[in-house]
Amino acid sequence: MDDTSFALGSLTLFPDRVIIAFRKNAPKQYVPESALSLDTNDRSLDGVLARGVSVMAVKAEFPDVAVIQQRHHDRRKRLQKKKAHDRRTSRRLCRREGARERHRIEYRLHQVANAVLSFAEDQKSAVVLEDLKGIRPKWSKELNRRLSLWPRRKLHRIIEYKAQWRGIPVVKVDPRYSSRTCPICGRIQDSRMGAEFECECGWHLDRHINASLNLLRTAISKGMAGGLRFNPGAFQHDVMMILYEPAMAARSEPNGTSGMGVAI
Ligand SMILES: [Zn+2]
């Protein structure tokens, strides 16, 4: 309560409880000294930290999010089959499944967002993300179904509101052609390729990291990443910083059955 950015909002008395509301004034955003550009995928954020003349690969991994989604998807399917004669029970159980799934996924996404933002704060970075509006889910070969986009959208929302609280600038850019453009010569490839982006000019790089370079270029060309200059040639091909991986989770996992409400 010593935090001066908190202000008392209102006090509401009930026979059995008291609700104290606080207002928090969002701190002023810092002027970015670097850019943390991230391409959002279903199992990871892949990107670069561009600082001065150095451009370094970064990654935050959350492979379990897609696994949780698949497991719950299968379980729902089984439930619907088993309880086909009892639609009401089936619906109720499916809803409970859905709530558990969301809870577990959101828990992971919060950890990812915190790790990414702590890093951005240390580096005084502007965070560059793709604008996911208008993006349609892609078919996943391994999961054999369409991957839902909500975890990625949710991750962006969490990053955006947490960033606001911490005074970290976030810029969203149009991701069109970001996965097909060569950041060195500007050629746009006809179709998507494998895990590696390769260009006729000789440039090659992990496809997702390459996409993040293009997001960064867009942000810089629009003056959204401070006074940074776009310098993809300075990319360090031999370094990768891991901002987050599930093994970093210090606290134990929630089992998904605990209450989600906030007690006052
Ligand atoms: Zn090229």
XYZ file of N, CA and C and ligand atoms in Angstrom:
793
model
N 0.818 -1.219 0.000
C 0.000 0.000 0.000
C 0.857 1.276 0.000
N 2.181 1.065 0.071
C 3.067 2.229 0.017
C 3.205 2.749 -1.407
N 2.748 1.945 -2.347
C 2.852 2.317 -3.758
C 2.007 3.566 -4.024
N 2.676 4.646 -4.390
C 1.948 5.907 -4.556
C 1.136 5.952 -5.842
N 1.354 4.977 -6.745
C 0.557 4.981 -7.970
C -0.855 4.446 -7.713
N -1.072 3.942 -6.472
C -2.422 3.501 -6.112
C -3.178 4.644 -5.440
N -4.441 4.789 -5.773
C -5.266 5.789 -5.107
C -6.551 5.100 -4.671
N -7.033 5.490 -3.512
C -8.265 4.882 -3.021
C -9.420 5.311 -3.916
N -10.154 4.331 -4.411
C -11.265 4.644 -5.300
C -12.562 4.754 -4.530
N -13.032 3.631 -3.990
C -14.291 3.676 -3.260
C -14.315 2.583 -2.200
N -15.206 2.759 -1.269
C -15.361 1.791 -0.195
C -16.831 1.394 -0.165
N -17.115 0.105 -0.324
C -18.502 -0.344 -0.314
C -18.693 -1.335 0.824
N -19.678 -1.055 1.674
C -19.932 -1.926 2.820
C -21.116 -2.835 2.562
N -20.938 -4.120 2.844
C -22.027 -5.079 2.798
C -22.116 -5.705 4.179
N -23.250 -6.316 4.515
C -23.354 -6.924 5.842
C -22.220 -7.912 6.124
N -21.808 -8.632 5.073
C -20.824 -9.693 5.298
C -19.432 -9.395 4.742
N -19.282 -8.289 4.053
C -17.947 -8.012 3.492
C -17.786 -6.540 3.162
N -16.546 -6.181 2.907
C -16.201 -4.806 2.534
C -15.441 -4.871 1.225
N -15.818 -4.042 0.273
C -15.064 -4.002 -0.977
C -14.337 -2.669 -1.062
N -13.024 -2.760 -1.141
C -12.225 -1.545 -1.283
C -11.679 -1.525 -2.708
N -12.043 -0.495 -3.445
C -11.561 -0.394 -4.822
C -10.418 0.595 -4.882
N -9.394 0.221 -5.643
C -8.256 1.119 -5.832
C -8.137 1.489 -7.300
N -7.641 2.669 -7.508
C -7.297 3.076 -8.874
C -5.797 3.028 -8.990
N -5.336 2.522 -10.100
C -3.897 2.603 -10.322
C -3.673 3.447 -11.559
N -2.851 4.465 -11.397
C -2.539 5.296 -12.543
C -1.400 4.645 -13.305
N -1.627 4.399 -14.585
C -0.589 3.772 -15.392
C 0.621 4.693 -15.443
N 1.823 4.139 -15.213
C 3.011 4.991 -15.256
C 3.281 5.474 -16.679
N 4.076 6.519 -16.772
C 4.426 7.048 -18.086
C 5.315 6.050 -18.818
N 5.091 5.916 -20.100
C 5.933 4.997 -20.874
C 7.344 5.554 -21.010
N 8.316 4.663 -20.907
C 9.700 5.108 -21.120
C 9.981 5.279 -22.613
N 11.022 6.034 -22.908
C 11.444 6.199 -24.301
C 12.294 4.979 -24.653
N 11.897 4.172 -25.646
C 12.637 2.933 -25.907
C 14.062 3.168 -26.384
N 14.955 2.283 -25.882
C 16.359 2.321 -26.308
C 16.673 1.125 -27.193
N 15.692 0.209 -27.290
C 15.874 -0.983 -28.115
C 14.486 -1.474 -28.506
N 14.456 -2.503 -29.352
C 13.156 -3.066 -29.752
C 13.183 -4.571 -29.581
N 12.100 -5.094 -29.030
C 11.927 -6.527 -28.878
C 10.772 -6.903 -29.804
N 11.134 -7.468 -30.957
C 10.121 -7.772 -31.969
C 9.791 -9.257 -31.920
N 8.500 -9.602 -31.816
C 8.109 -10.991 -31.594
C 7.067 -11.465 -32.587
N 7.351 -12.611 -33.195
C 6.392 -13.271 -34.075
C 5.653 -14.299 -33.214
N 4.318 -14.264 -33.222
C 3.546 -15.115 -32.318
C 3.109 -16.403 -33.002
N 3.535 -17.526 -32.438
C 3.182 -18.827 -32.996
C 2.447 -19.652 -31.963
N 1.935 -20.825 -32.368
C 1.106 -21.563 -31.418
C 1.893 -22.218 -30.288
N 3.218 -22.329 -30.426
C 4.015 -22.906 -29.343
C 5.099 -21.985 -28.822
N 5.231 -20.825 -29.420
C 6.329 -19.949 -28.995
C 6.178 -18.534 -29.541
N 6.890 -17.637 -28.867
C 7.113 -16.308 -29.432
C 8.548 -16.368 -29.940
N 8.762 -15.986 -31.187
C 10.106 -16.034 -31.754
C 10.433 -14.654 -32.266
N 11.602 -14.185 -31.931
C 11.887 -12.843 -32.393
C 13.316 -12.404 -32.216
N 13.465 -11.091 -32.177
C 14.797 -10.506 -32.054
C 14.773 -9.343 -31.062
N 15.933 -9.172 -30.439
C 16.166 -7.959 -29.679
C 17.132 -7.130 -30.522
N 16.707 -5.947 -30.918
C 17.570 -5.066 -31.698
C 17.983 -3.920 -30.792
N 19.275 -3.824 -30.585
C 19.787 -2.817 -29.666
C 21.068 -2.252 -30.262
N 21.098 -0.965 -30.542
C 22.275 -0.370 -31.169
C 22.551 -1.064 -32.485
N 23.767 -1.627 -32.624
C 24.075 -2.308 -33.870
C 23.859 -3.813 -33.763
N 23.448 -4.292 -32.598
C 23.321 -5.746 -32.474
C 21.869 -6.203 -32.621
N 21.697 -7.326 -33.305
C 20.382 -7.941 -33.479
C 20.523 -9.402 -33.057
N 19.796 -9.774 -32.012
C 19.972 -11.099 -31.442
C 18.642 -11.850 -31.376
N 18.681 -13.166 -31.627
C 17.456 -13.965 -31.590
C 17.002 -14.206 -30.157
N 15.699 -14.141 -29.949
C 15.131 -14.462 -28.638
C 13.953 -15.418 -28.852
N 13.619 -16.152 -27.782
C 12.527 -17.113 -27.892
C 11.851 -17.271 -26.538
N 10.537 -17.375 -26.552
C 9.785 -17.735 -25.344
C 8.910 -18.910 -25.745
N 9.145 -20.051 -25.090
C 8.464 -21.271 -25.521
C 7.326 -21.667 -24.586
N 6.213 -22.055 -25.175
C 5.081 -22.561 -24.380
C 4.444 -23.732 -25.123
N 5.218 -24.812 -25.323
C 4.738 -25.944 -26.125
C 3.505 -26.598 -25.516
N 3.355 -26.474 -24.199
C 2.257 -27.164 -23.526
C 0.886 -26.570 -23.844
N 0.853 -25.321 -24.317
C -0.446 -24.708 -24.610
C -1.183 -25.499 -25.703
N -0.482 -25.829 -26.770
C -1.100 -26.605 -27.853
C -1.441 -28.013 -27.381
N -0.596 -28.568 -26.497
C -0.841 -29.916 -25.975
C -2.105 -29.929 -25.118
N -2.241 -28.910 -24.260
C -3.438 -28.823 -23.403
C -4.682 -28.699 -24.276
N -4.587 -27.868 -25.297
C -5.747 -27.686 -26.184
C -6.149 -28.997 -26.844
N -5.151 -29.737 -27.317
C -5.436 -31.001 -27.991
C -6.060 -31.999 -27.023
N -5.492 -32.074 -25.792
C -5.978 -33.036 -24.806
C -7.436 -32.745 -24.451
N -7.732 -31.469 -24.260
C -9.100 -31.112 -23.904
C -10.057 -31.291 -25.079
N -9.551 -31.049 -26.260
C -10.354 -31.253 -27.465
C -10.773 -32.724 -27.547
N -9.795 -33.628 -27.338
C -10.075 -35.065 -27.401
C -11.068 -35.469 -26.313
N -10.845 -34.922 -25.105
C -11.693 -35.273 -23.975
C -13.131 -34.814 -24.223
N -13.274 -33.625 -24.791
C -14.627 -33.121 -25.098
C -15.318 -34.022 -26.109
N -14.545 -34.431 -27.110
C -15.095 -35.308 -28.150
C -15.608 -36.607 -27.523
N -14.782 -37.174 -26.622
C -15.155 -38.433 -25.968
C -16.400 -38.248 -25.119
N -16.446 -37.123 -24.389
C -17.591 -36.827 -23.534
C -18.877 -36.740 -24.342
N -18.780 -36.031 -25.464
C -19.967 -35.840 -26.288
C -20.494 -37.170 -26.807
N -19.573 -38.078 -27.086
C -19.946 -39.392 -27.602
C -20.607 -40.216 -26.502
N -19.930 -40.231 -25.333
C -20.380 -41.043 -24.216
C -21.736 -40.559 -23.701
N -21.910 -39.249 -23.685
C -23.140 -38.692 -23.114
C -24.106 -38.257 -24.211
N -24.043 -38.905 -25.355
C -24.878 -38.503 -26.490
C -26.360 -38.567 -26.135
N -26.722 -39.484 -25.216
C -28.127 -39.642 -24.822
C -28.557 -38.561 -23.835
N -27.589 -37.877 -23.246
C -27.901 -36.884 -22.214
C -27.212 -35.568 -22.565
N -27.868 -34.804 -23.396
C -27.249 -33.567 -23.914
C -26.907 -32.578 -22.813
N -27.778 -32.554 -21.769
C -27.567 -31.544 -20.730
C -26.307 -31.825 -19.936
N -26.159 -33.067 -19.534
C -24.957 -33.455 -18.797
C -23.732 -33.247 -19.673
N -23.864 -33.620 -20.921
C -22.749 -33.476 -21.853
C -22.307 -32.026 -21.947
N -23.315 -31.132 -22.080
C -22.986 -29.704 -22.188
C -22.314 -29.183 -20.928
N -22.844 -29.643 -19.782
C -22.303 -29.167 -18.505
C -20.854 -29.629 -18.346
N -20.601 -30.900 -18.653
C -19.247 -31.429 -18.516
C -18.295 -30.753 -19.493
N -18.791 -30.465 -20.693
C -17.952 -29.807 -21.696
C -17.594 -28.401 -21.252
N -18.574 -27.733 -20.642
C -18.301 -26.383 -20.164
C -17.210 -26.411 -19.103
N -17.311 -27.436 -18.197
C -16.320 -27.536 -17.144
C -14.943 -27.824 -17.753
N -14.934 -28.681 -18.750
C -13.687 -28.952 -19.466
C -13.097 -27.673 -20.037
N -13.982 -26.879 -20.637
C -13.540 -25.641 -21.280
C -12.927 -24.679 -20.275
N -13.543 -24.582 -19.088
C -13.056 -23.663 -18.059
C -11.691 -24.114 -17.566
N -11.532 -25.432 -17.380
C -10.229 -25.961 -16.943
C -9.155 -25.671 -17.970
N -9.498 -25.893 -19.215
C -8.541 -25.680 -20.302
C -8.074 -24.227 -20.307
N -9.057 -23.315 -20.256
C -8.710 -21.888 -20.284
C -7.834 -21.506 -19.094
N -8.209 -22.039 -17.929
C -7.464 -21.720 -16.716
C -5.999 -22.122 -16.846
N -5.775 -23.349 -17.292
C -4.394 -23.853 -17.411
C -3.607 -23.080 -18.453
N -4.253 -22.781 -19.566
C -3.557 -22.071 -20.638
C -3.241 -20.635 -20.215
N -4.234 -19.980 -19.601
C -4.013 -18.593 -19.187
C -2.903 -18.488 -18.147
N -2.838 -19.485 -17.269
C -1.790 -19.503 -16.262
C -0.422 -19.476 -16.940
N -0.265 -20.318 -17.962
C 1.006 -20.374 -18.698
C 1.263 -19.055 -19.435
N 0.230 -18.525 -20.064
C 0.409 -17.300 -20.846
C 0.822 -16.116 -19.960
N 0.290 -16.082 -18.735
C 0.692 -15.016 -17.807
C 2.182 -15.115 -17.493
N 2.658 -16.352 -17.299
C 4.086 -16.531 -17.011
C 4.936 -16.074 -18.188
N 4.498 -16.426 -19.396
C 5.233 -16.040 -20.601
C 5.271 -14.512 -20.710
N 4.113 -13.885 -20.515
C 4.023 -12.424 -20.626
C 4.934 -11.752 -19.603
N 4.926 -12.260 -18.364
C 5.777 -11.661 -17.327
C 7.253 -11.747 -17.691
N 7.667 -12.904 -18.193
C 9.080 -13.090 -18.549
C 9.473 -12.149 -19.686
N 8.620 -12.068 -20.684
C 8.904 -11.222 -21.846
C 8.974 -9.748 -21.423
N 8.039 -9.334 -20.569
C 7.991 -7.922 -20.193
C 9.122 -7.540 -19.239
N 9.537 -8.471 -18.372
C 10.672 -8.166 -17.498
C 11.920 -7.943 -18.341
N 12.069 -8.787 -19.361
C 13.211 -8.641 -20.258
C 13.132 -7.303 -21.003
N 11.941 -6.994 -21.523
C 11.756 -5.737 -22.260
C 12.068 -4.541 -21.366
N 11.633 -4.617 -20.117
C 11.851 -3.529 -19.168
C 13.346 -3.342 -18.898
N 14.054 -4.467 -18.688
C 15.510 -4.403 -18.456
C 16.221 -3.751 -19.634
N 15.756 -4.072 -20.818
C 16.428 -3.583 -22.034
C 15.859 -2.243 -22.493
N 14.883 -1.727 -21.778
C 14.183 -0.509 -22.186
C 13.709 -0.640 -23.641
N 13.035 -1.765 -23.894
C 12.593 -2.061 -25.269
C 11.174 -1.616 -25.524
N 10.913 -1.276 -26.773
C 9.546 -1.210 -27.264
C 9.238 -2.632 -27.719
N 8.071 -3.150 -27.342
C 7.695 -4.499 -27.757
C 6.902 -4.392 -29.062
N 7.353 -5.112 -30.078
C 6.674 -5.091 -31.375
C 5.957 -6.423 -31.566
N 4.655 -6.351 -31.799
C 3.851 -7.559 -32.018
C 3.089 -7.424 -33.329
N 2.698 -8.569 -33.889
C 1.862 -8.499 -35.076
C 0.428 -8.228 -34.654
N -0.272 -7.511 -35.481
C -1.696 -7.277 -35.245
C -2.423 -8.523 -35.731
N -3.043 -9.254 -34.794
C -3.657 -10.537 -35.164
C -5.051 -10.398 -35.759
N -5.521 -9.171 -35.837
C -6.844 -8.956 -36.442
C -6.810 -9.465 -37.883
N -7.806 -10.182 -38.263
C -7.872 -10.622 -39.648
C -7.032 -11.846 -39.967
N -6.326 -12.373 -38.948
C -5.539 -13.585 -39.163
C -6.451 -14.789 -38.943
N -6.353 -15.742 -39.851
C -7.180 -16.928 -39.693
C -6.317 -18.106 -39.232
N -6.914 -19.000 -38.427
C -6.110 -20.114 -37.906
C -5.642 -21.030 -39.028
N -4.460 -21.563 -38.836
C -3.910 -22.467 -39.843
C -4.115 -23.906 -39.420
N -4.065 -24.766 -40.407
C -4.207 -26.187 -40.137
C -2.901 -26.703 -39.564
N -3.024 -27.467 -38.474
C -1.825 -28.053 -37.903
C -1.717 -29.503 -38.324
N -0.593 -29.867 -38.906
C -0.402 -31.249 -39.362
C -0.311 -32.205 -38.184
N 0.449 -31.781 -37.162
C 0.652 -32.699 -36.026
C -0.638 -32.923 -35.246
N -1.401 -31.859 -35.069
C -2.622 -31.986 -34.269
C -3.790 -32.435 -35.123
N -3.592 -32.395 -36.438
C -4.615 -32.854 -37.360
C -5.930 -32.085 -37.227
N -5.840 -30.826 -36.891
C -7.018 -29.975 -36.866
C -6.563 -28.520 -36.876
N -7.523 -27.642 -37.012
C -7.183 -26.224 -36.980
C -6.824 -25.794 -35.577
N -5.780 -25.016 -35.477
C -5.385 -24.520 -34.165
C -6.197 -23.273 -33.861
N -6.749 -23.246 -32.677
C -7.546 -22.068 -32.360
C -6.597 -20.902 -32.081
N -7.064 -19.730 -32.415
C -6.223 -18.538 -32.265
C -6.347 -17.889 -30.899
N -7.329 -18.344 -30.102
C -7.554 -17.581 -28.870
C -6.350 -17.508 -27.942
N -5.518 -18.595 -27.803
C -4.374 -18.412 -26.898
C -3.422 -17.313 -27.375
N -3.250 -17.192 -28.684
C -2.347 -16.158 -29.198
C -2.932 -14.763 -28.989
N -4.234 -14.647 -29.227
C -4.878 -13.345 -29.001
C -4.851 -13.003 -27.522
N -5.115 -14.024 -26.701
C -5.108 -13.827 -25.244
C -3.716 -13.388 -24.787
N -2.691 -14.047 -25.311
C -1.318 -13.686 -24.934
C -1.038 -12.222 -25.269
N -1.490 -11.787 -26.415
C -1.296 -10.383 -26.792
C -2.019 -9.450 -25.834
N -3.256 -9.819 -25.485
C -4.013 -8.957 -24.560
C -3.317 -8.862 -23.213
N -2.813 -10.015 -22.726
C -2.127 -10.024 -21.429
C -0.866 -9.155 -21.515
N -0.097 -9.331 -22.578
C 1.127 -8.533 -22.739
C 0.773 -7.048 -22.789
N -0.283 -6.716 -23.547
C -0.628 -5.298 -23.692
C -1.061 -4.655 -22.383
N -1.911 -5.339 -21.615
C -2.353 -4.646 -20.401
C -1.289 -4.635 -19.314
N -0.506 -5.719 -19.230
C 0.595 -5.720 -18.251
C 1.631 -4.660 -18.611
N 1.873 -4.500 -19.915
C 2.856 -3.510 -20.374
C 2.399 -2.105 -19.991
N 1.115 -1.879 -20.122
C 0.566 -0.572 -19.783
C 0.816 -0.253 -18.305
N 0.642 -1.259 -17.469
C 0.865 -1.081 -16.034
C 2.316 -0.810 -15.715
N 3.200 -1.312 -16.572
C 4.634 -1.178 -16.287
C 5.297 -0.076 -17.106
N 4.512 0.627 -17.910
C 5.077 1.719 -18.693
C 5.935 1.262 -19.866
N 5.649 0.052 -20.340
C 6.424 -0.497 -21.456
C 5.675 -0.242 -22.768
N 6.286 0.452 -23.720
C 5.582 0.705 -24.972
C 5.403 -0.575 -25.803
N 4.206 -0.763 -26.335
C 3.914 -1.913 -27.208
C 3.389 -1.361 -28.527
N 3.929 -1.829 -29.624
C 3.406 -1.404 -30.925
C 2.953 -2.626 -31.691
N 1.809 -2.468 -32.364
C 1.264 -3.574 -33.165
C 1.404 -3.196 -34.639
N 1.900 -4.131 -35.423
C 2.069 -3.825 -36.844
C 1.369 -4.866 -37.722
N 1.032 -4.423 -38.904
C 0.389 -5.280 -39.900
C 1.368 -6.391 -40.307
N 0.990 -7.655 -40.100
C 1.941 -8.740 -40.378
C 1.938 -9.225 -41.838
N 1.220 -8.517 -42.710
C 1.127 -9.011 -44.089
C 2.506 -9.191 -44.727
N 2.700 -10.308 -45.351
C 3.956 -10.677 -46.037
C 5.145 -10.861 -45.090
N 4.925 -10.729 -43.778
C 6.079 -10.801 -42.875
C 6.752 -12.168 -42.925
N 5.986 -13.218 -43.241
C 6.619 -14.540 -43.260
C 7.199 -14.873 -44.633
N 6.964 -13.998 -45.610
C 7.416 -14.321 -46.965
C 8.418 -13.311 -47.521
N 8.764 -12.310 -46.723
C 9.636 -11.261 -47.243
C 11.078 -11.447 -46.773
N 12.002 -11.147 -47.672
C 13.414 -11.175 -47.300
C 13.760 -9.794 -46.735
N 14.219 -9.762 -45.476
C 14.505 -8.459 -44.862
C 15.772 -7.803 -45.425
N 16.570 -8.576 -46.163
C 17.816 -8.031 -46.711
C 17.571 -7.370 -48.070
N 16.922 -8.127 -49.004
C 16.775 -7.584 -50.355
C 15.328 -7.174 -50.662
N 14.398 -7.538 -49.790
C 13.020 -7.113 -49.983
C 12.185 -7.991 -50.899
N 12.782 -9.063 -51.438
C 12.010 -9.969 -52.302
C 10.879 -10.621 -51.511
N 9.730 -10.771 -52.170
C 8.618 -11.469 -51.520
C 8.484 -12.843 -52.173
N 8.558 -13.877 -51.361
C 8.476 -15.253 -51.879
C 7.041 -15.561 -52.278
N 6.911 -16.481 -53.240
C 5.581 -16.835 -53.737
C 4.775 -17.592 -52.698
N 5.426 -18.510 -52.036
C 4.657 -19.332 -51.095
C 5.471 -19.545 -49.834
N 4.773 -20.041 -48.839
C 5.447 -20.339 -47.577
C 6.395 -21.506 -47.784
N 7.427 -21.541 -46.977
C 8.349 -22.660 -47.095
C 8.429 -23.394 -45.775
N 9.463 -24.187 -45.629
C 9.620 -24.979 -44.404
C 10.054 -24.139 -43.224
N 10.791 -24.792 -42.341
C 11.194 -24.128 -41.101
C 12.198 -23.009 -41.360
N 12.862 -23.079 -42.490
C 13.916 -22.116 -42.798
C 13.477 -21.207 -43.948
N 13.660 -19.907 -43.757
C 13.412 -18.963 -44.839
C 14.699 -18.876 -45.649
N 14.577 -19.061 -46.966
C 15.766 -18.964 -47.820
C 15.463 -18.053 -48.979
N 16.401 -17.168 -49.281
C 16.195 -16.225 -50.367
C 17.291 -16.386 -51.417
N 16.940 -15.994 -52.638
C 17.910 -16.064 -53.745
C 19.154 -15.236 -53.455
N 18.998 -14.201 -52.648
C 20.150 -13.329 -52.370
C 21.142 -13.977 -51.408
N 20.783 -15.158 -50.901
C 21.710 -15.861 -50.018
C 21.314 -15.812 -48.541
N 20.342 -14.945 -48.199
C 19.897 -14.817 -46.814
C 19.088 -16.043 -46.411
N 19.384 -16.578 -45.255
C 18.540 -17.654 -44.738
C 18.467 -17.548 -43.230
N 17.307 -17.891 -42.704
C 17.076 -17.733 -41.270
C 15.823 -18.514 -40.892
N 15.755 -18.915 -39.636
C 14.539 -19.543 -39.110
C 13.330 -18.703 -39.545
N 12.310 -19.357 -40.069
C 11.182 -18.661 -40.677
C 10.492 -17.677 -39.715
N 10.327 -18.121 -38.455
C 9.625 -17.266 -37.493
C 10.461 -16.047 -37.099
N 11.756 -16.286 -36.918
C 12.628 -15.166 -36.548
C 12.721 -14.182 -37.706
N 12.752 -14.744 -38.906
C 12.760 -13.888 -40.089
C 11.500 -13.004 -40.129
N 10.370 -13.614 -39.785
C 9.111 -12.847 -39.769
C 9.202 -11.706 -38.759
N 9.833 -11.977 -37.614
C 9.939 -10.928 -36.585
C 10.814 -9.774 -37.073
N 11.808 -10.091 -37.914
C 12.642 -9.024 -38.493
C 11.794 -8.118 -39.381
N 10.877 -8.745 -40.112
C 10.005 -7.946 -40.987
C 9.020 -7.093 -40.184
N 8.563 -7.645 -39.051
C 7.684 -6.848 -38.176
C 8.470 -5.645 -37.646
N 9.718 -5.912 -37.287
C 10.575 -4.846 -36.767
C 10.795 -3.765 -37.831
N 11.029 -4.224 -39.066
C 11.253 -3.252 -40.141
C 10.041 -2.340 -40.308
N 8.841 -2.964 -40.267
C 7.615 -2.170 -40.395
C 7.518 -1.148 -39.265
N 7.787 -1.617 -38.035
C 7.692 -0.721 -36.870
C 8.670 0.437 -37.005
N 9.883 0.136 -37.441
C 10.906 1.186 -37.564
C 10.559 2.154 -38.688
N 10.060 1.598 -39.808
C 9.737 2.472 -40.943
C 8.597 3.422 -40.591
N 7.793 3.024 -39.588
C 6.698 3.907 -39.175
C 7.083 4.750 -37.971
N 8.356 4.675 -37.593
C 8.839 5.482 -36.464
C 8.294 5.039 -35.125
N 7.925 3.746 -35.011
C 7.282 3.294 -33.780
C 8.260 2.649 -32.796
N 9.514 2.539 -33.155
C 10.472 1.860 -32.273
C 11.604 2.794 -31.875
N 11.261 3.972 -31.489
C 12.274 4.935 -31.072
C 13.137 5.349 -32.252
N 14.374 5.675 -31.979
C 15.259 6.135 -33.048
C 16.048 5.003 -33.683
N 15.545 3.772 -33.475
C 16.283 2.612 -33.948
C 16.378 2.571 -35.475
N 17.511 2.058 -35.967
C 17.647 1.862 -37.410
C 17.542 0.378 -37.718
N 17.011 0.064 -38.887
C 16.842 -1.335 -39.252
C 18.145 -1.876 -39.816
N 18.685 -2.889 -39.156
C 19.989 -3.380 -39.544
C 20.031 -4.916 -39.475
N 19.248 -5.599 -40.335
C 19.161 -7.063 -40.236
C 20.498 -7.750 -40.515
N 21.376 -7.067 -41.243
C 22.679 -7.651 -41.544
C 23.516 -7.895 -40.287
N 23.158 -7.192 -39.199
C 23.908 -7.338 -37.945
C 23.415 -8.527 -37.129
N 22.483 -9.301 -37.706
C 21.914 -10.430 -36.965
C 23.004 -11.428 -36.561
N 23.007 -11.784 -35.292
C 24.000 -12.750 -34.794
C 23.428 -14.151 -34.920
N 23.933 -14.885 -35.900
C 23.360 -16.203 -36.190
C 23.689 -17.269 -35.144
N 24.607 -16.975 -34.250
C 25.054 -18.024 -33.330
C 24.541 -17.875 -31.900
N 23.677 -16.896 -31.674
C 23.189 -16.685 -30.309
C 21.667 -16.763 -30.276
N 21.146 -17.348 -29.218
C 19.692 -17.372 -29.018
C 19.444 -17.206 -27.532
N 18.654 -16.199 -27.186
C 18.327 -16.008 -25.780
C 16.954 -16.583 -25.498
N 16.877 -17.454 -24.498
C 15.587 -18.028 -24.118
C 14.984 -17.137 -23.020
N 13.890 -16.488 -23.345
C 13.235 -15.611 -22.360
C 12.338 -16.417 -21.425
N 11.807 -17.497 -21.962
C 10.929 -18.330 -21.149
C 10.854 -19.735 -21.729
N 10.833 -20.728 -20.827
C 10.502 -22.106 -21.210
C 9.810 -22.722 -20.004
N 8.958 -23.723 -20.231
C 8.150 -24.236 -19.117
C 8.972 -24.662 -17.907
N 10.208 -25.143 -18.131
C 11.044 -25.583 -17.004
C 11.331 -24.449 -16.030
N 11.154 -23.199 -16.499
C 11.423 -22.053 -15.635
C 10.308 -21.829 -14.619
N 9.186 -22.486 -14.823
C 8.066 -22.277 -13.909
C 8.466 -22.751 -12.526
N 8.655 -21.805 -11.637
C 9.126 -22.157 -10.297
C 7.995 -22.733 -9.460
N 6.817 -22.148 -9.644
C 5.684 -22.589 -8.838
C 5.058 -23.831 -9.441
N 4.374 -24.599 -8.632
C 3.740 -25.808 -9.139
C 2.531 -25.437 -9.981
N 2.191 -26.334 -10.837
C 1.072 -26.118 -11.753
C -0.253 -26.158 -11.002
N -1.197 -25.358 -11.412
C -2.524 -25.497 -10.819
C -3.157 -26.766 -11.418
N -4.021 -27.424 -10.674
C -4.594 -28.657 -11.216
C -5.830 -28.393 -12.052
N -6.221 -27.131 -12.141
C -7.335 -26.796 -13.012
C -8.681 -26.917 -12.330
N -8.681 -27.444 -11.085
C -9.969 -27.608 -10.421
C -10.216 -26.534 -9.378
N -9.188 -25.779 -9.069
C -9.368 -24.753 -8.041
C -10.218 -23.607 -8.576
N -10.780 -22.853 -7.674
C -11.680 -21.785 -8.090
C -10.937 -20.695 -8.847
N -11.607 -20.064 -9.777
C -10.966 -19.041 -10.575
C -11.340 -17.646 -10.110
N -12.350 -17.567 -9.254
C -12.823 -16.261 -8.809
C -11.808 -15.590 -7.900
N -11.890 -14.291 -7.817
C -11.005 -13.562 -6.926
C -11.766 -13.292 -5.633
N -11.247 -13.804 -4.556
C -11.921 -13.604 -3.265
C -11.554 -12.256 -2.704
N -12.514 -11.614 -2.121
C -12.237 -10.320 -1.491
C -12.409 -10.466 0.011
Zn 16.871 -11.679 -50.209
